[in-house]
Short mmCIF file of C-alpha atoms and ligand atoms in Angstrom, two decimals:
data_model
loop_
_atom_site.label_atom_id
_atom_site.label_comp_id
_atom_site.label_asym_id
_atom_site.label_seq_id
_atom_site.Cartn_x
_atom_site.Cartn_y
_atom_site.Cartn_z
CA MET A 67 0.00 0.00 0.00
CA GLU A 68 1.28 3.45 -0.89
CA GLN A 69 2.88 5.27 2.05
CA LEU A 70 1.23 8.48 3.27
CA ALA A 71 3.18 11.66 2.53
CA ILE A 72 2.99 12.70 6.19
CA LEU A 73 4.84 9.44 7.02
CA GLY A 74 7.50 9.93 4.34
CA GLY A 75 5.72 8.75 1.16
CA SER A 76 5.20 10.76 -2.03
CA PRO A 77 2.43 13.34 -2.10
CA THR A 78 -0.69 12.76 -4.21
CA HIS A 79 -0.57 16.24 -5.73
CA ILE A 80 2.76 17.75 -6.76
CA ALA A 81 2.01 20.66 -9.15
CA PRO A 82 1.54 24.08 -7.56
CA TRP A 83 -2.02 25.31 -6.96
CA PRO A 84 -3.18 28.52 -8.66
CA LYS A 85 -1.54 31.57 -7.15
CA TRP A 86 -3.69 33.99 -5.20
CA PRO A 87 -4.25 36.89 -5.65
CA VAL A 88 -4.72 36.80 -9.42
CA HIS A 89 -3.52 39.99 -11.13
CA ASP A 90 -2.19 41.15 -14.48
CA GLU A 91 -1.60 44.28 -16.53
CA THR A 92 -5.16 45.47 -15.78
CA GLU A 93 -4.22 46.08 -12.13
CA GLU A 94 -0.79 47.41 -13.15
CA LYS A 95 -2.20 50.00 -15.54
CA LEU A 96 -4.84 51.29 -13.13
CA LEU A 97 -2.41 51.36 -10.21
CA LEU A 98 0.19 53.28 -12.18
CA GLU A 99 -2.42 55.78 -13.29
CA VAL A 100 -3.25 56.48 -9.64
CA LEU A 101 0.44 56.58 -8.73
CA HIS A 102 1.37 59.09 -11.39
CA SER A 103 -1.73 61.21 -10.90
CA GLY A 104 -0.75 61.94 -7.31
CA ASN A 105 -4.44 61.60 -6.45
CA TRP A 106 -3.95 58.89 -3.88
CA TRP A 107 -7.00 59.73 -1.81
CA ARG A 108 -10.53 60.33 -2.88
CA HIS A 109 -10.68 63.88 -1.63
CA SER A 110 -8.46 64.93 -4.53
CA TYR A 111 -11.52 64.81 -6.73
CA GLY A 112 -14.04 66.74 -4.70
CA GLN A 113 -14.70 69.68 -2.49
CA GLY A 114 -15.59 67.37 0.36
CA VAL A 115 -17.70 64.29 0.84
CA GLU A 116 -18.52 62.93 -2.60
CA LEU A 117 -22.11 62.04 -3.33
CA VAL A 118 -22.98 58.58 -4.62
CA GLU A 119 -25.06 60.16 -7.37
CA ASP A 120 -21.86 61.72 -8.74
CA ASP A 121 -20.04 58.37 -8.93
CA ALA A 122 -21.01 57.76 -12.57
CA THR A 123 -18.93 60.73 -13.72
CA SER A 124 -16.24 60.75 -11.04
CA ARG A 125 -12.59 60.14 -11.93
CA SER A 126 -12.03 58.55 -8.53
CA THR A 127 -11.30 54.82 -8.75
CA VAL A 128 -13.15 54.30 -5.47
CA ALA A 129 -16.24 56.07 -6.80
CA GLN A 130 -16.17 54.10 -10.05
CA PHE A 131 -15.60 50.84 -8.26
CA GLN A 132 -18.32 51.19 -5.65
CA ARG A 133 -20.84 52.04 -8.35
CA GLN A 134 -19.87 49.12 -10.58
CA PHE A 135 -19.77 46.68 -7.67
CA ALA A 136 -23.22 47.75 -6.47
CA LEU A 137 -24.73 47.41 -9.96
CA ALA A 138 -23.14 43.96 -10.32
CA HIS A 139 -24.87 42.99 -7.06
CA ASP A 140 -28.38 44.20 -7.91
CA CYS A 141 -28.01 47.31 -5.74
CA LYS A 142 -28.49 51.00 -6.42
CA TYR A 143 -25.88 52.10 -3.91
CA GLY A 144 -22.40 50.99 -2.94
CA ILE A 145 -20.14 52.81 -0.52
CA ALA A 146 -16.59 51.54 -0.18
CA ALA A 147 -14.49 51.69 2.98
CA ALA A 148 -11.16 50.63 4.43
CA ASN A 149 -12.13 47.03 5.26
CA GLY A 150 -15.04 44.67 5.83
CA THR A 151 -15.08 45.11 9.60
CA VAL A 152 -15.68 48.86 9.59
CA THR A 153 -18.34 48.40 6.91
CA MET A 154 -20.23 46.11 9.32
CA GLU A 155 -20.04 48.71 12.09
CA ILE A 156 -21.07 51.56 9.81
CA ALA A 157 -23.95 49.52 8.35
CA LEU A 158 -25.31 48.86 11.85
CA ARG A 159 -25.05 52.51 12.83
CA ALA A 160 -26.66 53.64 9.56
CA ALA A 161 -29.54 51.22 10.15
CA GLY A 162 -30.13 52.80 13.56
CA ILE A 163 -28.86 50.08 15.88
CA LEU A 164 -28.38 51.59 19.33
CA PRO A 165 -26.60 50.70 22.57
CA GLY A 166 -28.43 47.94 24.42
CA ASP A 167 -30.15 46.60 21.28
CA GLU A 168 -29.80 42.88 20.70
CA VAL A 169 -28.46 41.64 17.38
CA ILE A 170 -28.78 37.97 16.41
CA VAL A 171 -25.63 36.47 14.85
CA PRO A 172 -24.48 32.95 14.00
CA ALA A 173 -21.94 31.31 16.34
CA TYR A 174 -19.84 29.89 13.49
CA THR A 175 -18.38 32.95 11.74
CA TYR A 176 -15.53 35.46 11.75
CA VAL A 177 -15.25 37.79 14.73
CA ALA A 178 -16.45 40.91 12.87
CA THR A 179 -20.01 39.54 12.64
CA ALA A 180 -20.28 39.80 16.43
CA SER A 181 -17.71 42.50 17.24
CA ALA A 182 -19.52 44.99 15.00
CA PRO A 183 -22.65 44.99 17.20
CA LEU A 184 -20.45 45.40 20.27
CA MET A 185 -18.60 48.30 18.68
CA VAL A 186 -21.90 50.16 18.38
CA GLY A 187 -22.87 49.20 21.94
CA ALA A 188 -25.33 46.49 20.92
CA ILE A 189 -25.39 42.96 22.30
CA PRO A 190 -24.63 40.01 20.01
CA ILE A 191 -26.88 37.02 20.69
CA PHE A 192 -25.47 33.84 19.18
CA VAL A 193 -27.59 31.21 17.46
CA ASP A 194 -26.46 27.85 16.19
CA ILE A 195 -25.91 26.97 12.55
CA ASP A 196 -27.80 24.50 10.40
CA PRO A 197 -25.78 21.24 10.29
CA ASP A 198 -26.43 20.85 6.56
CA THR A 199 -25.36 24.32 5.38
CA TYR A 200 -23.40 25.90 8.28
CA ASN A 201 -25.58 28.97 7.80
CA MET A 202 -27.61 30.52 10.61
CA ASP A 203 -30.43 28.14 11.61
CA VAL A 204 -33.63 30.05 10.88
CA ARG A 205 -35.68 28.16 13.51
CA ARG A 206 -33.21 29.23 16.18
CA VAL A 207 -33.40 32.87 15.11
CA GLU A 208 -37.08 33.06 15.97
CA GLN A 209 -36.42 31.42 19.35
CA ALA A 210 -33.72 34.00 20.16
CA ILE A 211 -35.92 37.06 19.57
CA THR A 212 -36.75 39.20 22.63
CA SER A 213 -38.34 42.60 23.06
CA ARG A 214 -34.82 44.09 22.72
CA THR A 215 -33.95 42.43 19.41
CA ARG A 216 -33.40 44.97 16.64
CA ALA A 217 -31.40 43.19 13.94
CA ILE A 218 -30.29 39.89 12.42
CA ILE A 219 -26.93 39.36 10.71
CA PRO A 220 -27.06 36.33 8.40
CA VAL A 221 -23.63 35.31 7.06
CA HIS A 222 -23.65 33.61 3.65
CA PHE A 223 -21.08 31.20 4.97
CA GLY A 224 -18.46 30.04 2.48
CA GLY A 225 -20.55 31.67 -0.26
CA GLN A 226 -23.83 29.73 0.03
CA PRO A 227 -26.73 32.18 0.39
CA CYS A 228 -28.72 31.91 3.64
CA GLN A 229 -32.43 31.08 3.58
CA MET A 230 -33.28 34.71 3.06
CA ASP A 231 -37.03 34.39 2.37
CA GLU A 232 -37.53 32.66 5.69
CA LEU A 233 -35.25 35.11 7.53
CA ASN A 234 -36.91 38.14 5.95
CA THR A 235 -40.33 36.81 6.96
CA VAL A 236 -39.19 36.50 10.58
CA ALA A 237 -37.57 39.96 10.38
CA GLN A 238 -40.72 41.56 9.00
CA LYS A 239 -42.88 39.93 11.64
CA HIS A 240 -40.71 41.36 14.42
CA ASN A 241 -39.73 44.61 12.68
CA LEU A 242 -36.01 43.78 12.56
CA ILE A 243 -33.19 45.08 10.37
CA VAL A 244 -31.45 42.45 8.22
CA LEU A 245 -27.74 43.14 7.64
CA GLU A 246 -26.24 40.56 5.28
CA ASP A 247 -22.65 39.75 6.13
CA ALA A 248 -21.67 39.02 2.55
CA ALA A 249 -17.91 38.88 3.19
CA HIS A 250 -17.87 35.42 1.56
CA ALA A 251 -20.50 36.00 -1.10
CA HIS A 252 -19.20 38.17 -3.96
CA GLY A 253 -21.19 37.03 -6.96
CA SER A 254 -23.32 34.50 -5.03
CA ILE A 255 -26.93 34.31 -6.20
CA TYR A 256 -30.08 33.43 -4.22
CA LYS A 257 -33.25 32.71 -6.21
CA SER A 258 -31.78 34.70 -9.13
CA LYS A 259 -30.90 37.73 -6.96
CA LYS A 260 -27.39 38.65 -5.92
CA CYS A 261 -26.29 38.41 -2.31
CA GLY A 262 -25.84 41.93 -1.02
CA SER A 263 -29.31 42.92 -2.23
CA LEU A 264 -31.36 40.53 -0.11
CA GLY A 265 -31.81 42.41 3.19
CA HIS A 266 -31.91 46.08 4.23
CA ILE A 267 -28.17 46.56 3.93
CA ALA A 268 -25.08 44.40 3.31
CA SER A 269 -21.34 44.35 3.87
CA PHE A 270 -18.58 42.77 1.75
CA SER A 271 -14.86 42.33 2.47
CA PHE A 272 -11.90 42.54 0.09
CA GLN A 273 -9.27 41.21 2.49
CA LEU A 274 -6.61 39.09 0.77
CA SER A 275 -8.29 35.69 1.09
CA LYS A 276 -11.62 36.90 -0.34
CA ASN A 277 -12.90 36.08 -3.84
CA MET A 278 -11.82 39.52 -4.99
CA THR A 279 -9.28 41.53 -3.08
CA ALA A 280 -7.19 44.65 -2.65
CA GLY A 281 -5.36 43.21 0.36
CA GLU A 282 -7.85 45.10 2.52
CA GLY A 283 -11.13 46.78 1.71
CA GLY A 284 -14.88 46.63 2.15
CA VAL A 285 -18.10 47.92 0.66
CA ILE A 286 -21.63 48.50 1.91
CA THR A 287 -24.40 47.79 -0.59
CA THR A 288 -28.04 48.73 -0.24
CA ASN A 289 -31.15 49.74 -2.13
CA ASN A 290 -32.27 51.98 0.76
CA GLU A 291 -31.60 55.60 -0.08
CA ALA A 292 -32.42 56.60 3.48
CA TYR A 293 -29.14 55.12 4.75
CA ILE A 294 -26.82 56.75 2.25
CA GLU A 295 -26.11 60.10 3.85
CA THR A 296 -25.39 58.53 7.24
CA ILE A 297 -23.06 55.97 5.66
CA GLU A 298 -21.16 58.72 3.79
CA THR A 299 -20.88 60.74 7.00
CA LEU A 300 -19.60 57.75 8.94
CA VAL A 301 -17.00 56.91 6.28
CA TRP A 302 -15.82 60.55 6.05
CA ALA A 303 -15.09 61.27 9.74
CA GLY A 304 -18.46 62.82 10.50
CA ARG A 305 -18.52 65.24 7.55
CA LYS A 306 -21.55 65.90 5.38
CA PRO A 307 -21.89 66.42 1.64
CA ARG A 308 -21.84 70.05 0.47
CA GLN A 309 -20.61 71.28 3.84
CA PRO A 310 -17.25 72.87 4.70
CA TRP A 311 -14.42 70.32 4.90
CA TYR A 312 -13.59 71.01 8.53
CA ARG A 313 -17.13 70.76 9.80
CA HIS A 314 -17.82 67.45 11.57
CA PHE A 315 -21.43 66.68 12.42
CA VAL A 316 -21.30 63.31 14.20
CA LEU A 317 -18.72 61.23 16.01
CA ALA A 318 -17.13 59.00 13.39
CA SER A 319 -13.82 57.54 12.36
CA ASN A 320 -12.06 57.91 9.01
CA ALA A 321 -12.95 54.77 7.07
CA ARG A 322 -12.09 55.92 3.56
CA MET A 323 -10.73 53.50 0.99
CA THR A 324 -7.58 54.65 -0.84
CA GLU A 325 -7.48 55.25 -4.59
CA PHE A 326 -4.95 52.41 -4.86
CA GLN A 327 -7.48 49.98 -3.39
CA GLY A 328 -10.11 51.36 -5.75
CA ALA A 329 -7.80 50.79 -8.74
CA ILE A 330 -7.05 47.18 -7.82
CA LEU A 331 -10.71 46.41 -7.14
CA LEU A 332 -11.84 47.89 -10.46
CA ALA A 333 -9.48 45.40 -12.12
CA GLN A 334 -10.51 42.51 -9.85
CA LEU A 335 -14.18 43.11 -10.62
CA THR A 336 -13.56 42.42 -14.32
CA ARG A 337 -12.68 38.79 -13.40
CA LEU A 338 -15.35 38.13 -10.78
CA GLU A 339 -17.95 36.57 -13.09
CA ALA A 340 -15.58 34.21 -14.91
CA GLN A 341 -13.85 33.20 -11.68
CA SER A 342 -17.18 32.60 -9.90
CA GLN A 343 -18.28 30.34 -12.75
CA LYS A 344 -15.04 28.40 -12.62
CA ARG A 345 -15.17 27.95 -8.84
CA SER A 346 -18.79 26.79 -9.05
CA ALA A 347 -18.02 24.31 -11.84
CA ASN A 348 -15.03 22.83 -10.00
CA ALA A 349 -16.97 22.76 -6.72
CA ALA A 350 -19.73 20.74 -8.43
CA ILE A 351 -17.11 18.19 -9.55
CA LEU A 352 -15.50 18.09 -6.11
CA HIS A 353 -18.90 17.71 -4.44
CA GLU A 354 -19.71 14.67 -6.57
CA LEU A 355 -16.32 13.10 -5.94
CA LEU A 356 -16.33 13.64 -2.19
CA GLU A 357 -19.90 12.57 -1.47
CA LYS A 358 -18.94 9.09 -2.66
CA ILE A 359 -16.29 8.75 0.06
CA GLU A 360 -17.54 7.23 3.29
CA GLY A 361 -17.19 9.65 6.19
CA ILE A 362 -16.87 12.73 3.96
CA GLN A 363 -19.99 14.84 3.56
CA PRO A 364 -19.94 18.05 1.52
CA LEU A 365 -22.41 20.67 2.77
CA THR A 366 -25.86 20.50 1.21
CA ARG A 367 -26.48 22.58 -1.91
CA LEU A 368 -29.82 24.30 -1.36
CA LEU A 369 -32.37 24.49 -4.19
CA SER A 370 -32.65 28.22 -3.43
CA THR A 371 -28.98 28.67 -4.30
CA THR A 372 -28.81 29.84 -7.91
CA ARG A 373 -25.06 30.13 -7.50
CA ASN A 374 -22.66 29.58 -4.62
CA SER A 375 -19.51 31.51 -5.52
CA TYR A 376 -17.55 29.31 -3.09
CA HIS A 377 -15.31 31.44 -0.96
CA ILE A 378 -14.81 28.15 0.86
CA PHE A 379 -15.76 24.62 -0.20
CA LEU A 380 -16.76 22.98 3.09
CA PHE A 381 -17.13 19.33 3.93
CA ARG A 382 -17.86 17.43 7.12
CA PHE A 383 -15.28 14.93 8.28
CA HIS A 384 -16.51 11.93 10.27
CA PRO A 385 -13.59 10.37 12.20
CA GLU A 386 -15.33 6.97 12.54
CA ALA A 387 -14.65 6.34 8.85
CA PHE A 388 -10.96 7.25 9.35
CA ALA A 389 -10.00 4.93 12.23
CA GLY A 390 -10.99 7.64 14.72
CA ILE A 391 -8.15 10.08 13.91
CA SER A 392 -8.73 13.71 14.80
CA LYS A 393 -9.76 16.34 12.26
CA GLN A 394 -6.46 18.14 12.90
CA ARG A 395 -4.47 14.99 12.10
CA PHE A 396 -6.59 14.41 8.97
CA VAL A 397 -6.00 17.98 7.75
CA ALA A 398 -2.25 17.72 8.40
CA ALA A 399 -2.16 14.49 6.37
CA LEU A 400 -4.16 16.15 3.59
CA GLN A 401 -1.76 19.10 3.46
CA ALA A 402 1.20 16.71 3.31
CA GLU A 403 -0.48 14.99 0.33
CA GLY A 404 -0.14 18.31 -1.51
CA ILE A 405 -3.66 19.61 -0.80
CA SER A 406 -1.84 22.50 0.75
CA GLY A 407 -4.73 24.91 1.31
CA ALA A 408 -6.88 22.43 3.28
CA PHE A 409 -7.70 24.02 6.60
CA ALA A 410 -9.45 23.05 9.85
CA GLY A 411 -11.13 26.48 10.14
CA TYR A 412 -12.24 28.17 13.36
CA ILE A 413 -10.86 26.62 16.54
CA ASN A 414 -13.95 27.43 18.57
CA PRO A 415 -17.34 29.08 18.12
CA LEU A 416 -17.11 32.83 18.42
CA TYR A 417 -18.67 33.11 21.89
CA ALA A 418 -15.87 30.96 23.38
CA ASN A 419 -13.25 33.65 22.66
CA PRO A 420 -12.02 35.55 25.74
CA MET A 421 -13.42 38.71 24.15
CA PHE A 422 -16.88 37.34 24.96
CA THR A 423 -16.43 34.92 27.87
CA GLU A 424 -14.42 37.52 29.83
CA LYS A 425 -16.31 40.47 28.35
CA GLN A 426 -13.15 42.24 27.26
CA PHE A 427 -15.09 45.08 25.71
CA PHE A 428 -13.09 48.15 26.85
CA SER A 429 -16.09 49.51 28.63
CA GLY A 430 -15.31 53.10 27.71
CA ALA A 431 -16.25 52.33 24.12
CA TRP A 432 -19.99 52.56 24.71
CA PRO A 433 -22.47 53.32 27.47
CA VAL A 434 -22.02 50.47 29.93
CA ASP A 435 -25.34 51.48 31.46
CA SER A 436 -27.20 49.83 28.62
CA TRP A 437 -25.63 46.56 29.68
CA GLN A 438 -26.32 47.07 33.34
CA HIS A 439 -29.96 47.81 32.67
CA GLY A 440 -30.21 45.03 30.16
CA ARG A 441 -30.28 41.33 30.91
CA GLU A 442 -26.97 39.84 31.91
CA ILE A 443 -25.57 37.71 29.11
CA ASN A 444 -23.18 34.93 30.04
CA TYR A 445 -21.49 33.86 26.83
CA ALA A 446 -20.18 30.67 28.41
CA ASN A 447 -23.83 29.50 28.45
CA PHE A 448 -23.97 29.38 24.68
CA ILE A 449 -22.00 26.13 24.62
CA GLU A 450 -25.14 24.06 25.26
CA ARG A 451 -27.15 26.14 22.83
CA CYS A 452 -24.79 25.75 19.87
CA PRO A 453 -23.74 22.08 19.61
CA VAL A 454 -23.52 22.18 15.81
CA SER A 455 -21.06 25.09 15.88
CA GLU A 456 -19.05 23.34 18.61
CA ARG A 457 -18.87 20.15 16.54
CA ALA A 458 -17.96 22.02 13.34
CA CYS A 459 -14.99 23.58 15.12
CA THR A 460 -13.68 20.65 17.08
CA SER A 461 -14.21 17.62 14.87
CA GLU A 462 -16.16 18.17 11.68
CA ALA A 463 -15.57 21.16 9.38
CA VAL A 464 -12.81 21.08 6.76
CA TRP A 465 -12.26 24.05 4.46
CA ILE A 466 -10.93 24.05 0.91
CA PRO A 467 -10.20 27.71 -0.04
CA GLN A 468 -11.55 29.44 -3.14
CA SER A 469 -8.15 29.74 -4.84
CA MET A 470 -7.87 25.93 -5.12
CA LEU A 471 -11.18 25.89 -6.98
CA LEU A 472 -9.55 27.98 -9.71
CA ALA A 473 -7.44 24.91 -10.60
CA GLU A 474 -8.42 22.27 -13.18
CA LYS A 475 -10.82 19.31 -13.07
CA GLU A 476 -7.92 16.81 -12.60
CA ASP A 477 -6.82 18.72 -9.52
CA MET A 478 -10.24 18.13 -7.94
CA LEU A 479 -9.64 14.45 -8.55
CA ASP A 480 -6.36 14.73 -6.64
CA ILE A 481 -8.21 16.11 -3.61
CA ALA A 482 -10.51 13.08 -3.63
CA ASN A 483 -7.60 10.69 -4.22
CA ALA A 484 -5.62 12.16 -1.35
CA ILE A 485 -8.59 11.67 0.98
CA ARG A 486 -9.04 8.06 -0.17
CA LYS A 487 -5.34 7.42 0.41
CA ILE A 488 -5.57 8.81 3.95
CA GLN A 489 -8.66 6.70 4.58
CA ALA A 490 -6.91 3.51 3.43
CA ASN A 491 -3.96 4.23 5.73
CA ALA A 492 -5.77 5.92 8.59
CA ARG A 493 -4.75 3.30 11.18
CA LYS A 494 -1.09 4.28 10.73
CA LEU A 495 -1.94 7.84 11.81
CA LYS A 496 -3.19 6.84 15.23
C1 PLP B 99 -17.76 36.45 7.72
C2 PLP B 99 -16.85 37.64 7.71
N1 PLP B 99 -17.35 38.84 8.05
C3 PLP B 99 -16.59 39.95 8.06
C4 PLP B 99 -15.24 39.89 7.74
C5 PLP B 99 -14.43 41.13 7.91
O1 PLP B 99 -13.67 41.52 6.86
P1 PLP B 99 -12.27 42.26 6.97
O2 PLP B 99 -11.22 41.22 7.16
O3 PLP B 99 -12.19 42.93 5.63
O4 PLP B 99 -12.32 43.24 8.08
C6 PLP B 99 -14.68 38.67 7.36
C7 PLP B 99 -13.25 38.59 6.99
O5 PLP B 99 -12.55 37.63 7.21
C8 PLP B 99 -15.50 37.51 7.37
O6 PLP B 99 -15.00 36.29 7.05
#
């Protein structure tokens, strides 16, 4: 029997995987234009806060990008910012979320989904994920609603759209804001509509791992005109359109995106559609290959998903079919087989981080009173309430990153072959 690479044998996959980020002369040209223009920040083009309605004619790369990105995601408005964490915070503020409000978030997600509510003084309430999709479990959302609940933040995890019709129905019934955390969902489509246009407001990230990137960056998309002026003001350090530059109306940080980021993202956007199609096609092949392997269960593809743009291809690992080895050992063996991007994902559900269990919230950041008058939340108690998230972290979830899905069909076969090889030799890994 062939020796496992982790034990000194030859790896299953030897060729390099596609490089990420992808870039070419499109980025180079646009970046050099910004460089030579000297207009490195957006203010170079205006007398102050630029208005979204002027984006169509603006020479600013940020203005052009945010407009094009919004249109490509079925939205009238897009406002870019420094990263996808500040966009979450600004979106919550613009939607009127106040200190002491409760915001329902999934337990299996990146920290920004729950830190953003805290940064505006609101209280994140964690709900478990659906074991079949790893998206927020809609039934649990309704159970978590109290008289203080003001918003829901569904995360289209890995790129698969959440069950938005069901979530929007619950939200309407209880008069809640829906903020889509679409950090994984550039180009994902739910029932023929793009993610980012499915709730009241949405946030995307362009951090390096994301399906399109400028190293850092974020954008808020919405079809609600009522939010726009507040979002602009919050991005531009409290300034207002058509007002003197040094007049600041509300407390806000500077969250502007640079013109260099705008240039790179304009170029990246030209590839999004073709890359999304390629990832989806390869993911379909991988799904079929992996579902045939005992103990490997790709997440369910929902009928409502017109397209998953696959920021992450996720599958569930069942140790019983691999001689009981741990997920961590399995992933290490997979990496050694040349499936180098395979990853075990989050080490614990979000609420188990000291930030939450020890309430390390730097109390000066918002009115602590709202907490004292509110109900006491003990985040350690969420362990019993979120068994699916616990299991995903400790023993089940394996991630294959988007960049590997830009490889060829034969490479998908290598992923399946590597897993079969580990399965056949699993006893030796004990
Ligand atoms: C689900 C989710 N939300 C929000 C973010 C925040 O994005 P950024 O890294 O741009 O701040 C990320 C980034 O990893 C994410 O994965």
